[in-house]
mmCIF file of C-alpha atoms in Angstrom:
data_model
loop_
_atom_site.group_PDB
_atom_site.id
_atom_site.type_symbol
_atom_site.label_atom_id
_atom_site.label_comp_id
_atom_site.label_asym_id
_atom_site.label_seq_id
_atom_site.Cartn_x
_atom_site.Cartn_y
_atom_site.Cartn_z
ATOM 1 C CA MET A 1 0.000 0.000 0.000
ATOM 2 C CA ALA A 2 1.383 3.423 -0.936
ATOM 3 C CA GLY A 3 1.988 5.824 1.914
ATOM 4 C CA SER A 4 4.354 5.524 4.839
ATOM 5 C CA LEU A 5 5.146 7.203 8.102
ATOM 6 C CA TYR A 6 8.550 7.602 9.708
ATOM 7 C CA CYS A 7 8.866 9.377 13.032
ATOM 8 C CA VAL A 8 12.457 10.461 13.407
ATOM 9 C CA GLY A 9 14.402 12.127 16.198
ATOM 10 C CA VAL A 10 16.429 15.216 15.365
ATOM 11 C CA GLY A 11 18.168 15.245 18.742
ATOM 12 C CA MET A 12 18.379 18.124 21.168
ATOM 13 C CA THR A 13 20.989 20.481 19.700
ATOM 14 C CA LEU A 14 20.313 21.981 16.276
ATOM 15 C CA GLY A 15 22.067 19.959 13.589
ATOM 16 C CA ALA A 16 24.415 18.175 15.972
ATOM 17 C CA HIS A 17 22.405 15.200 17.157
ATOM 18 C CA ILE A 18 20.530 13.907 14.128
ATOM 19 C CA CYS A 19 21.626 10.522 12.775
ATOM 20 C CA PRO A 20 22.310 10.006 9.032
ATOM 21 C CA LEU A 21 19.275 7.739 8.652
ATOM 22 C CA SER A 22 16.856 10.290 10.127
ATOM 23 C CA ARG A 23 18.322 12.993 7.930
ATOM 24 C CA SER A 24 17.902 10.765 4.900
ATOM 25 C CA TYR A 25 14.235 10.107 5.727
ATOM 26 C CA ILE A 26 13.650 13.860 6.026
ATOM 27 C CA GLU A 27 15.436 14.614 2.753
ATOM 28 C CA ASN A 28 13.436 11.988 0.870
ATOM 29 C CA ALA A 29 9.996 12.614 2.369
ATOM 30 C CA ASP A 30 7.050 14.022 0.449
ATOM 31 C CA VAL A 31 6.081 16.084 3.461
ATOM 32 C CA VAL A 32 7.697 16.676 6.867
ATOM 33 C CA PHE A 33 5.790 17.559 10.030
ATOM 34 C CA SER A 34 7.871 19.116 12.779
ATOM 35 C CA GLY A 35 7.560 19.057 16.537
ATOM 36 C CA VAL A 36 10.806 20.710 17.570
ATOM 37 C CA SER A 37 12.159 22.869 20.360
ATOM 38 C CA ASP A 38 12.247 26.305 18.747
ATOM 39 C CA GLY A 39 12.088 28.429 15.623
ATOM 40 C CA PHE A 40 15.785 27.977 14.824
ATOM 41 C CA VAL A 41 15.399 24.217 14.597
ATOM 42 C CA GLU A 42 12.271 24.639 12.466
ATOM 43 C CA LEU A 43 14.211 26.873 10.061
ATOM 44 C CA TRP A 44 17.082 24.422 10.001
ATOM 45 C CA LEU A 45 14.595 21.692 8.962
ATOM 46 C CA HIS A 46 13.338 23.988 6.201
ATOM 47 C CA GLN A 47 16.868 23.976 4.803
ATOM 48 C CA ILE A 48 16.762 20.186 4.587
ATOM 49 C CA HIS A 49 13.249 19.918 3.086
ATOM 50 C CA HIS A 50 11.082 22.405 1.210
ATOM 51 C CA ASP A 51 7.757 21.269 2.735
ATOM 52 C CA VAL A 52 8.080 21.343 6.524
ATOM 53 C CA ARG A 53 4.839 21.938 8.412
ATOM 54 C CA SER A 54 5.012 22.818 12.099
ATOM 55 C CA LEU A 55 2.723 20.965 14.489
ATOM 56 C CA GLN A 56 2.930 23.851 16.986
ATOM 57 C CA SER A 57 -0.327 25.404 15.808
ATOM 58 C CA PHE A 58 -2.300 22.533 17.336
ATOM 59 C CA TYR A 59 -1.482 23.696 20.865
ATOM 60 C CA GLY A 60 -3.918 26.113 22.366
ATOM 61 C CA LYS A 61 -4.825 27.922 25.547
ATOM 62 C CA ASN A 62 -7.493 26.040 27.513
ATOM 63 C CA LYS A 63 -7.186 23.135 25.083
ATOM 64 C CA SER A 64 -6.395 19.671 26.353
ATOM 65 C CA ARG A 65 -3.141 18.227 25.052
ATOM 66 C CA HIS A 66 -5.092 14.989 24.556
ATOM 67 C CA ILE A 67 -6.948 16.803 21.754
ATOM 68 C CA THR A 68 -3.746 18.446 20.492
ATOM 69 C CA TYR A 69 -1.891 15.155 20.182
ATOM 70 C CA ARG A 70 -4.868 13.454 18.491
ATOM 71 C CA GLU A 71 -5.022 16.292 15.958
ATOM 72 C CA MET A 72 -1.289 15.968 15.305
ATOM 73 C CA VAL A 73 -1.715 12.260 14.642
ATOM 74 C CA ASP A 74 -4.775 12.799 12.421
ATOM 75 C CA THR A 75 -2.932 15.429 10.404
ATOM 76 C CA MET A 76 0.081 13.210 9.741
ATOM 77 C CA LEU A 77 -2.110 10.216 8.910
ATOM 78 C CA ALA A 78 -4.262 12.228 6.496
ATOM 79 C CA GLU A 79 -1.162 12.673 4.310
ATOM 80 C CA VAL A 80 -0.177 9.014 4.680
ATOM 81 C CA LYS A 81 -3.664 8.002 3.479
ATOM 82 C CA GLN A 82 -3.084 10.082 0.364
ATOM 83 C CA GLY A 83 -0.166 7.804 -0.445
ATOM 84 C CA LYS A 84 2.553 10.206 0.639
ATOM 85 C CA ASN A 85 5.803 9.333 2.358
ATOM 86 C CA VAL A 86 5.399 11.299 5.556
ATOM 87 C CA VAL A 87 8.035 12.101 8.138
ATOM 88 C CA GLY A 88 7.341 13.366 11.625
ATOM 89 C CA ALA A 89 10.518 15.080 12.833
ATOM 90 C CA PHE A 90 10.541 15.434 16.584
ATOM 91 C CA TYR A 91 13.159 16.959 18.857
ATOM 92 C CA GLY A 92 15.132 14.590 21.035
ATOM 93 C CA HIS A 93 13.978 10.993 20.711
ATOM 94 C CA PRO A 94 10.528 10.680 19.109
ATOM 95 C CA GLY A 95 9.562 7.820 21.387
ATOM 96 C CA VAL A 96 10.676 9.104 24.787
ATOM 97 C CA PHE A 97 8.066 11.007 26.782
ATOM 98 C CA ALA A 98 6.229 11.772 23.555
ATOM 99 C CA LYS A 99 2.715 10.495 22.902
ATOM 100 C CA ALA A 100 1.927 11.636 19.368
ATOM 101 C CA PRO A 101 4.718 9.761 17.513
ATOM 102 C CA HIS A 102 3.900 6.425 19.183
ATOM 103 C CA ASP A 103 0.176 6.858 18.509
ATOM 104 C CA ALA A 104 0.763 7.874 14.891
ATOM 105 C CA ILE A 105 2.945 4.841 14.195
ATOM 106 C CA ALA A 106 0.527 2.442 15.899
ATOM 107 C CA ARG A 107 -2.443 3.799 13.917
ATOM 108 C CA ALA A 108 -0.555 3.809 10.606
ATOM 109 C CA ARG A 109 0.464 0.185 11.125
ATOM 110 C CA ALA A 110 -3.081 -0.787 12.111
ATOM 111 C CA MET A 111 -4.246 0.652 8.781
ATOM 112 C CA GLY A 112 -1.650 -1.392 6.934
ATOM 113 C CA TYR A 113 0.881 1.331 6.137
ATOM 114 C CA GLU A 114 4.601 1.032 6.606
ATOM 115 C CA ALA A 115 5.543 2.928 9.757
ATOM 116 C CA LYS A 116 8.730 3.073 11.756
ATOM 117 C CA MET A 117 10.432 5.089 14.472
ATOM 118 C CA ILE A 118 14.052 6.201 14.198
ATOM 119 C CA PRO A 119 15.649 7.130 17.527
ATOM 120 C CA GLY A 120 17.349 10.414 18.271
ATOM 121 C CA ILE A 121 19.587 11.762 21.000
ATOM 122 C CA SER A 122 17.210 12.540 23.841
ATOM 123 C CA ALA A 123 17.310 14.990 26.733
ATOM 124 C CA GLU A 124 18.059 11.965 28.882
ATOM 125 C CA ASP A 125 21.177 11.179 26.837
ATOM 126 C CA CYS A 126 22.349 14.791 27.120
ATOM 127 C CA LEU A 127 21.635 14.807 30.846
ATOM 128 C CA TYR A 128 23.968 11.880 31.542
ATOM 129 C CA ALA A 129 26.714 13.494 29.478
ATOM 130 C CA ASP A 130 26.337 17.001 30.904
ATOM 131 C CA LEU A 131 25.835 16.086 34.556
ATOM 132 C CA GLY A 132 28.398 13.263 34.419
ATOM 133 C CA MET A 133 25.975 10.756 35.863
ATOM 134 C CA ASP A 134 25.739 7.110 34.832
ATOM 135 C CA PRO A 135 22.309 5.511 35.308
ATOM 136 C CA GLY A 136 24.012 2.152 35.677
ATOM 137 C CA LYS A 137 26.113 3.182 38.661
ATOM 138 C CA GLN A 138 23.405 2.963 41.311
ATOM 139 C CA GLY A 139 20.323 2.544 39.138
ATOM 140 C CA CYS A 140 17.890 5.142 37.923
ATOM 141 C CA GLN A 141 14.144 5.727 38.183
ATOM 142 C CA HIS A 142 12.255 7.839 35.668
ATOM 143 C CA TYR A 143 8.755 9.196 36.130
ATOM 144 C CA GLU A 144 6.552 11.771 34.515
ATOM 145 C CA ALA A 145 6.164 14.328 37.329
ATOM 146 C CA SER A 146 2.347 14.481 37.465
ATOM 147 C CA GLN A 147 2.018 10.723 37.165
ATOM 148 C CA PHE A 148 4.510 10.451 40.031
ATOM 149 C CA MET A 149 2.142 12.544 42.130
ATOM 150 C CA LEU A 150 -1.108 10.911 41.040
ATOM 151 C CA TYR A 151 -0.088 7.283 41.477
ATOM 152 C CA LYS A 152 1.574 5.534 44.395
ATOM 153 C CA ARG A 153 5.183 4.581 43.733
ATOM 154 C CA ARG A 154 7.856 2.782 45.678
ATOM 155 C CA ILE A 155 10.869 5.072 45.542
ATOM 156 C CA ASP A 156 14.361 3.732 46.049
ATOM 157 C CA PRO A 157 16.450 6.626 47.453
ATOM 158 C CA THR A 158 19.652 4.649 46.858
ATOM 159 C CA ALA A 159 19.121 5.096 43.095
ATOM 160 C CA MET A 160 18.893 8.259 41.021
ATOM 161 C CA LEU A 161 15.386 9.688 40.564
ATOM 162 C CA ILE A 162 14.539 11.724 37.465
ATOM 163 C CA LEU A 163 11.215 13.536 37.213
ATOM 164 C CA TRP A 164 10.327 14.674 33.703
ATOM 165 C CA GLN A 165 7.953 17.473 32.775
ATOM 166 C CA ILE A 166 8.417 18.998 36.214
ATOM 167 C CA GLY A 167 6.990 22.258 34.855
ATOM 168 C CA LEU A 168 3.634 20.511 34.562
ATOM 169 C CA ALA A 169 3.872 18.782 37.951
ATOM 170 C CA GLY A 170 0.392 18.272 39.369
ATOM 171 C CA ASP A 171 -1.424 19.523 36.270
ATOM 172 C CA LEU A 172 -4.911 18.052 35.973
ATOM 173 C CA THR A 173 -6.072 20.135 33.029
ATOM 174 C CA MET A 174 -3.725 18.659 30.402
ATOM 175 C CA GLY A 175 -3.101 22.239 29.309
ATOM 176 C CA ILE A 176 0.097 23.932 28.180
ATOM 177 C CA ASP A 177 0.669 26.292 31.085
ATOM 178 C CA ALA A 178 3.231 25.460 33.727
ATOM 179 C CA THR A 179 1.910 24.767 37.200
ATOM 180 C CA GLY A 180 3.074 26.860 40.143
ATOM 181 C CA ALA A 181 4.401 26.926 43.676
ATOM 182 C CA ALA A 182 1.299 25.334 45.211
ATOM 183 C CA GLU A 183 1.566 22.160 43.119
ATOM 184 C CA ARG A 184 5.321 22.015 43.673
ATOM 185 C CA ARG A 185 4.815 22.295 47.401
ATOM 186 C CA LEU A 186 2.685 19.138 47.218
ATOM 187 C CA LEU A 187 5.363 17.423 45.150
ATOM 188 C CA LEU A 188 7.921 18.413 47.760
ATOM 189 C CA GLU A 189 5.704 16.964 50.488
ATOM 190 C CA LEU A 190 5.723 13.685 48.602
ATOM 191 C CA LEU A 191 9.489 13.722 48.042
ATOM 192 C CA ALA A 192 10.042 14.565 51.712
ATOM 193 C CA GLN A 193 8.786 11.066 52.575
ATOM 194 C CA ASP A 194 12.036 9.700 51.129
ATOM 195 C CA TYR A 195 14.477 12.623 51.048
ATOM 196 C CA PRO A 196 15.573 15.316 53.517
ATOM 197 C CA LEU A 197 14.656 18.746 52.174
ATOM 198 C CA ASP A 198 18.278 19.854 52.117
ATOM 199 C CA HIS A 199 19.221 17.005 49.767
ATOM 200 C CA LEU A 200 20.834 18.561 46.711
ATOM 201 C CA CYS A 201 19.083 18.096 43.384
ATOM 202 C CA TRP A 202 19.608 19.447 39.856
ATOM 203 C CA LEU A 203 17.384 21.344 37.495
ATOM 204 C CA TYR A 204 18.434 20.400 34.009
ATOM 205 C CA GLU A 205 17.701 21.722 30.507
ATOM 206 C CA ALA A 206 19.617 20.454 27.484
ATOM 207 C CA ALA A 207 21.124 22.993 25.063
ATOM 208 C CA THR A 208 19.109 23.280 21.859
ATOM 209 C CA SER A 209 21.544 25.590 20.072
ATOM 210 C CA PRO A 210 25.353 25.784 19.955
ATOM 211 C CA LEU A 211 25.072 29.273 21.429
ATOM 212 C CA GLN A 212 23.541 27.885 24.593
ATOM 213 C CA THR A 213 25.003 26.002 27.494
ATOM 214 C CA PRO A 214 22.837 23.430 29.226
ATOM 215 C CA ARG A 215 21.131 24.532 32.410
ATOM 216 C CA MET A 216 22.593 22.598 35.322
ATOM 217 C CA GLU A 217 21.437 24.311 38.467
ATOM 218 C CA GLN A 218 22.038 22.628 41.776
ATOM 219 C CA MET A 219 19.851 23.442 44.760
ATOM 220 C CA PRO A 220 18.384 21.850 47.876
ATOM 221 C CA LEU A 221 15.033 20.177 47.289
ATOM 222 C CA LYS A 222 13.253 22.787 49.416
ATOM 223 C CA SER A 223 14.217 25.509 46.902
ATOM 224 C CA LEU A 224 12.201 23.819 44.159
ATOM 225 C CA VAL A 225 9.015 25.584 45.193
ATOM 226 C CA PHE A 226 10.160 28.993 43.997
ATOM 227 C CA ALA A 227 12.738 27.961 41.416
ATOM 228 C CA ASP A 228 12.459 28.973 37.746
ATOM 229 C CA ILE A 229 10.917 25.899 36.200
ATOM 230 C CA TYR A 230 9.791 25.690 32.583
ATOM 231 C CA LEU A 231 7.972 23.101 30.491
ATOM 232 C CA HIS A 232 11.277 21.602 29.331
ATOM 233 C CA THR A 233 12.955 21.527 32.766
ATOM 234 C CA THR A 234 13.868 18.178 34.297
ATOM 235 C CA LEU A 235 14.437 17.427 37.977
ATOM 236 C CA VAL A 236 17.333 15.129 38.825
ATOM 237 C CA ILE A 237 17.643 13.795 42.351
ATOM 238 C CA PRO A 238 20.944 11.986 42.945
ATOM 239 C CA PRO A 239 20.994 8.932 45.242
ATOM 240 C CA LEU A 240 20.637 9.809 48.899
ATOM 241 C CA ALA A 241 22.585 6.867 50.270
ATOM 242 C CA PRO A 242 24.817 4.011 49.121
ATOM 243 C CA MET A 243 23.188 0.818 47.884
ATOM 244 C CA ILE A 244 22.220 -1.647 50.603
ATOM 245 C CA PRO A 245 23.951 -5.008 50.153
ATOM 246 C CA ASN A 246 21.946 -8.233 49.984
ATOM 247 C CA PRO A 247 24.312 -10.723 51.708
ATOM 248 C CA LEU A 248 21.809 -13.566 51.572
ATOM 249 C CA LEU A 249 21.530 -13.515 47.808
ATOM 250 C CA ARG A 250 25.282 -13.010 47.434
ATOM 251 C CA ALA A 251 25.891 -16.157 49.522
ATOM 252 C CA ARG A 252 23.411 -18.148 47.426
ATOM 253 C CA LEU A 253 25.041 -16.971 44.199
ATOM 254 C CA GLN A 254 28.485 -17.895 45.512
ATOM 255 C CA GLN A 255 27.235 -21.341 46.454
ATOM 256 C CA LEU A 256 25.611 -21.786 43.045
ATOM 257 C CA GLN A 257 28.692 -20.723 41.126
ATOM 258 C CA LEU A 258 31.011 -22.831 43.274
ATOM 259 C CA LYS A 259 28.854 -25.838 42.436
ATOM 260 C CA ASP A 260 28.955 -24.980 38.713
ATOM 261 C CA LYS A 261 32.725 -24.564 38.843
ATOM 262 C CA HIS A 262 33.042 -27.978 40.438
ATOM 263 C CA LYS A 263 30.805 -29.459 37.742
ATOM 264 C CA MET A 264 32.961 -27.979 35.006
ATOM 265 C CA THR A 265 36.237 -29.252 36.397
ATOM 266 C CA THR A 266 34.930 -32.800 36.929
ATOM 267 C CA HIS A 267 33.587 -32.929 33.377
ATOM 268 C CA LYS A 268 35.731 -34.941 30.944
ATOM 269 C CA ASN A 269 36.791 -31.771 29.256
ATOM 270 C CA ASN A 270 35.717 -28.174 29.674
ATOM 271 C CA VAL A 271 34.596 -27.702 26.115
ATOM 272 C CA ILE A 272 30.883 -27.133 25.719
ATOM 273 C CA PRO A 273 29.779 -29.979 23.429
ATOM 274 C CA PHE A 274 28.255 -29.068 20.102
ATOM 275 C CA ASP A 275 26.997 -30.963 17.087
ATOM 276 C CA THR A 276 29.672 -31.206 14.375
ATOM 277 C CA SER A 277 27.654 -33.397 11.993
ATOM 278 C CA ARG A 278 26.514 -30.512 9.802
ATOM 279 C CA LYS A 279 30.063 -29.246 9.349
ATOM 280 C CA ASN A 280 31.356 -32.756 8.588
ATOM 281 C CA ASN A 281 28.645 -33.381 5.991
ATOM 282 C CA HIS A 282 29.537 -30.102 4.409
ATOM 283 C CA ASP A 283 33.199 -31.093 4.342
ATOM 284 C CA HIS A 284 32.273 -34.230 2.351
ATOM 285 C CA ASP A 285 30.437 -32.245 -0.342
ATOM 286 C CA MET B 1 19.152 35.598 3.289
ATOM 287 C CA THR B 2 20.132 36.682 6.804
ATOM 288 C CA MET B 3 18.086 33.858 8.275
ATOM 289 C CA ILE B 4 19.695 31.233 6.024
ATOM 290 C CA GLU B 5 23.140 32.540 6.920
ATOM 291 C CA VAL B 6 22.392 32.457 10.648
ATOM 292 C CA ILE B 7 21.024 28.898 10.513
ATOM 293 C CA SER B 8 24.005 27.725 8.437
ATOM 294 C CA LEU B 9 26.344 29.359 10.929
ATOM 295 C CA LEU B 10 24.556 27.714 13.870
ATOM 296 C CA GLU B 11 24.739 24.340 12.129
ATOM 297 C CA LYS B 12 28.458 24.819 11.513
ATOM 298 C CA LEU B 13 29.039 25.780 15.136
ATOM 299 C CA ALA B 14 27.033 22.756 16.274
ATOM 300 C CA THR B 15 28.661 20.191 14.026
ATOM 301 C CA ASP B 16 32.311 21.172 13.558
ATOM 302 C CA SER B 17 34.294 19.789 16.485
ATOM 303 C CA THR B 18 37.469 21.603 15.409
ATOM 304 C CA LEU B 19 35.942 25.044 15.927
ATOM 305 C CA LYS B 20 37.163 26.920 18.973
ATOM 306 C CA SER B 21 35.375 29.898 20.470
ATOM 307 C CA HIS B 22 37.671 32.409 18.706
ATOM 308 C CA ASP B 23 36.687 30.813 15.381
ATOM 309 C CA ILE B 24 33.174 32.143 15.867
ATOM 310 C CA ALA B 25 34.571 35.658 15.585
ATOM 311 C CA HIS B 26 36.394 34.684 12.403
ATOM 312 C CA LEU B 27 33.287 33.108 10.880
ATOM 313 C CA LEU B 28 31.297 36.207 11.748
ATOM 314 C CA SER B 29 33.943 38.497 10.280
ATOM 315 C CA ILE B 30 33.599 36.850 6.874
ATOM 316 C CA SER B 31 29.798 36.747 7.004
ATOM 317 C CA THR B 32 27.451 39.320 5.513
ATOM 318 C CA LEU B 33 25.377 39.545 8.682
ATOM 319 C CA SER B 34 24.621 42.935 10.147
ATOM 320 C CA GLU B 35 26.610 44.119 13.153
ATOM 321 C CA PRO B 36 23.722 43.804 15.657
ATOM 322 C CA VAL B 37 23.097 40.208 14.537
ATOM 323 C CA LYS B 38 26.827 39.412 14.793
ATOM 324 C CA LYS B 39 26.928 40.916 18.273
ATOM 325 C CA ALA B 40 23.905 38.896 19.401
ATOM 326 C CA ILE B 41 25.630 35.704 18.197
ATOM 327 C CA LEU B 42 28.915 36.637 19.892
ATOM 328 C CA ASP B 43 27.072 37.477 23.103
ATOM 329 C CA LYS B 44 25.121 34.208 22.750
ATOM 330 C CA ASP B 45 21.993 36.272 23.311
ATOM 331 C CA ILE B 46 19.341 34.029 21.792
ATOM 332 C CA ASP B 47 16.435 36.343 22.643
ATOM 333 C CA LYS B 48 18.108 39.341 21.013
ATOM 334 C CA LEU B 49 19.000 37.215 18.006
ATOM 335 C CA LYS B 50 15.377 36.141 17.643
ATOM 336 C CA ALA B 51 14.294 39.767 17.901
ATOM 337 C CA PHE B 52 16.711 40.862 15.147
ATOM 338 C CA LEU B 53 15.493 38.042 12.953
ATOM 339 C CA ALA B 54 11.870 38.938 13.723
ATOM 340 C CA MET B 55 11.261 35.437 15.028
ATOM 341 C CA ASN B 56 8.658 34.430 17.554
ATOM 342 C CA SER B 57 10.526 34.821 20.845
ATOM 343 C CA SER B 58 8.659 32.085 22.674
ATOM 344 C CA THR B 59 10.039 28.592 22.922
ATOM 345 C CA ASN B 60 7.929 25.936 21.242
ATOM 346 C CA CYS B 61 5.585 23.910 23.386
ATOM 347 C CA PRO B 62 7.315 20.568 23.915
ATOM 348 C CA ILE B 63 5.776 17.372 22.575
ATOM 349 C CA GLN B 64 5.163 15.454 25.787
ATOM 350 C CA ILE B 65 3.448 12.477 27.274
ATOM 351 C CA PRO B 66 0.263 12.975 29.299
ATOM 352 C CA ALA B 67 0.382 11.870 32.927
ATOM 353 C CA GLU B 68 -2.681 9.738 32.228
ATOM 354 C CA ASP B 69 -4.319 8.356 29.116
ATOM 355 C CA ALA B 70 -7.441 10.084 27.861
ATOM 356 C CA PRO B 71 -10.602 8.117 28.762
ATOM 357 C CA GLU B 72 -11.217 7.385 25.056
ATOM 358 C CA ASP B 73 -7.649 6.006 24.765
ATOM 359 C CA GLU B 74 -8.369 3.561 27.578
ATOM 360 C CA GLN B 75 -11.616 2.511 25.898
ATOM 361 C CA SER B 76 -9.902 1.893 22.582
ATOM 362 C CA GLU B 77 -7.143 -0.094 24.313
ATOM 363 C CA GLU B 78 -9.785 -2.210 26.015
ATOM 364 C CA SER B 79 -11.630 -2.847 22.761
ATOM 365 C CA GLU B 80 -8.342 -3.675 20.994
ATOM 366 C CA ALA B 81 -7.532 -6.151 23.754
ATOM 367 C CA ALA B 82 -11.017 -7.655 23.466
ATOM 368 C CA ASN B 83 -10.648 -8.024 19.703
ATOM 369 C CA SER B 84 -7.243 -9.676 19.888
#
């Protein structure tokens, strides 16, 4: 069936983070829809393709983002249904904390069209590089800030905690305006169950242009209430304490591996047996 | 023309790892950009740069994920699950 949809990531910093495959999809598309960080990135996309249509116009005051995202999806799919090769170019990674690209791909596939997502360098990737933090060191938990408030979670303060969309923390309207001090005070109340209020956290914003430096502002948790927080700000809470060892499981693993080691050494030889018949038959050909 | 030159310059700054900060001044010196635009780039003043280029000064609204699915999303997921 003619018509396809590719949702590609253009990364966070203008021009610097896009992969060759995503760029190629953009260059060869019939039409490109853009959901990017700012006007500079939109103009940069216009230099790659002559027909770039911004999805920004779907946002509106007092309009639920549920409606906005559905309209974005409908708009992209309308072009796919006309047999066009459509690209949705989204900042960062199109599939990380982004509803519209996932929905668009799922619906296009359900209708029988070819649809695929191409990853991009996300804010999360930039965060690890800029803040010098490795999610593998002590583990890492990621939550959407409002969801973190609305649903009960079991927080592990010995791992890093990252709250995304902190600017919308506690928002029940699904609008586009940032929430304020009152909602953040409630978030702080929740965090205070696991962290002391003087625990140092980071407010992070990736650089979207080479003229910018990323925002990496360290402050005690209690300062969050009146901090400058925008829709693209992320809250990073480093581990509060070292990991707690599990000696029981360590002992069981040691026992298990000692047994396996013994098994290996008592085996006739230590080579893992494999079937050579196929190779031998081939040799006789 | 100015806009194209600015975007090309930003792309060069973003993608050329050999460029040092003093190279920005060199690149600007050989550009045809007006002095106020050059100064805004040198000062890394994005807002002023947007103003000179007559761009919308606001940052785009980020594409995000809702904290909860819309009720109709949940219904369609349920019906999909029932159909499968």
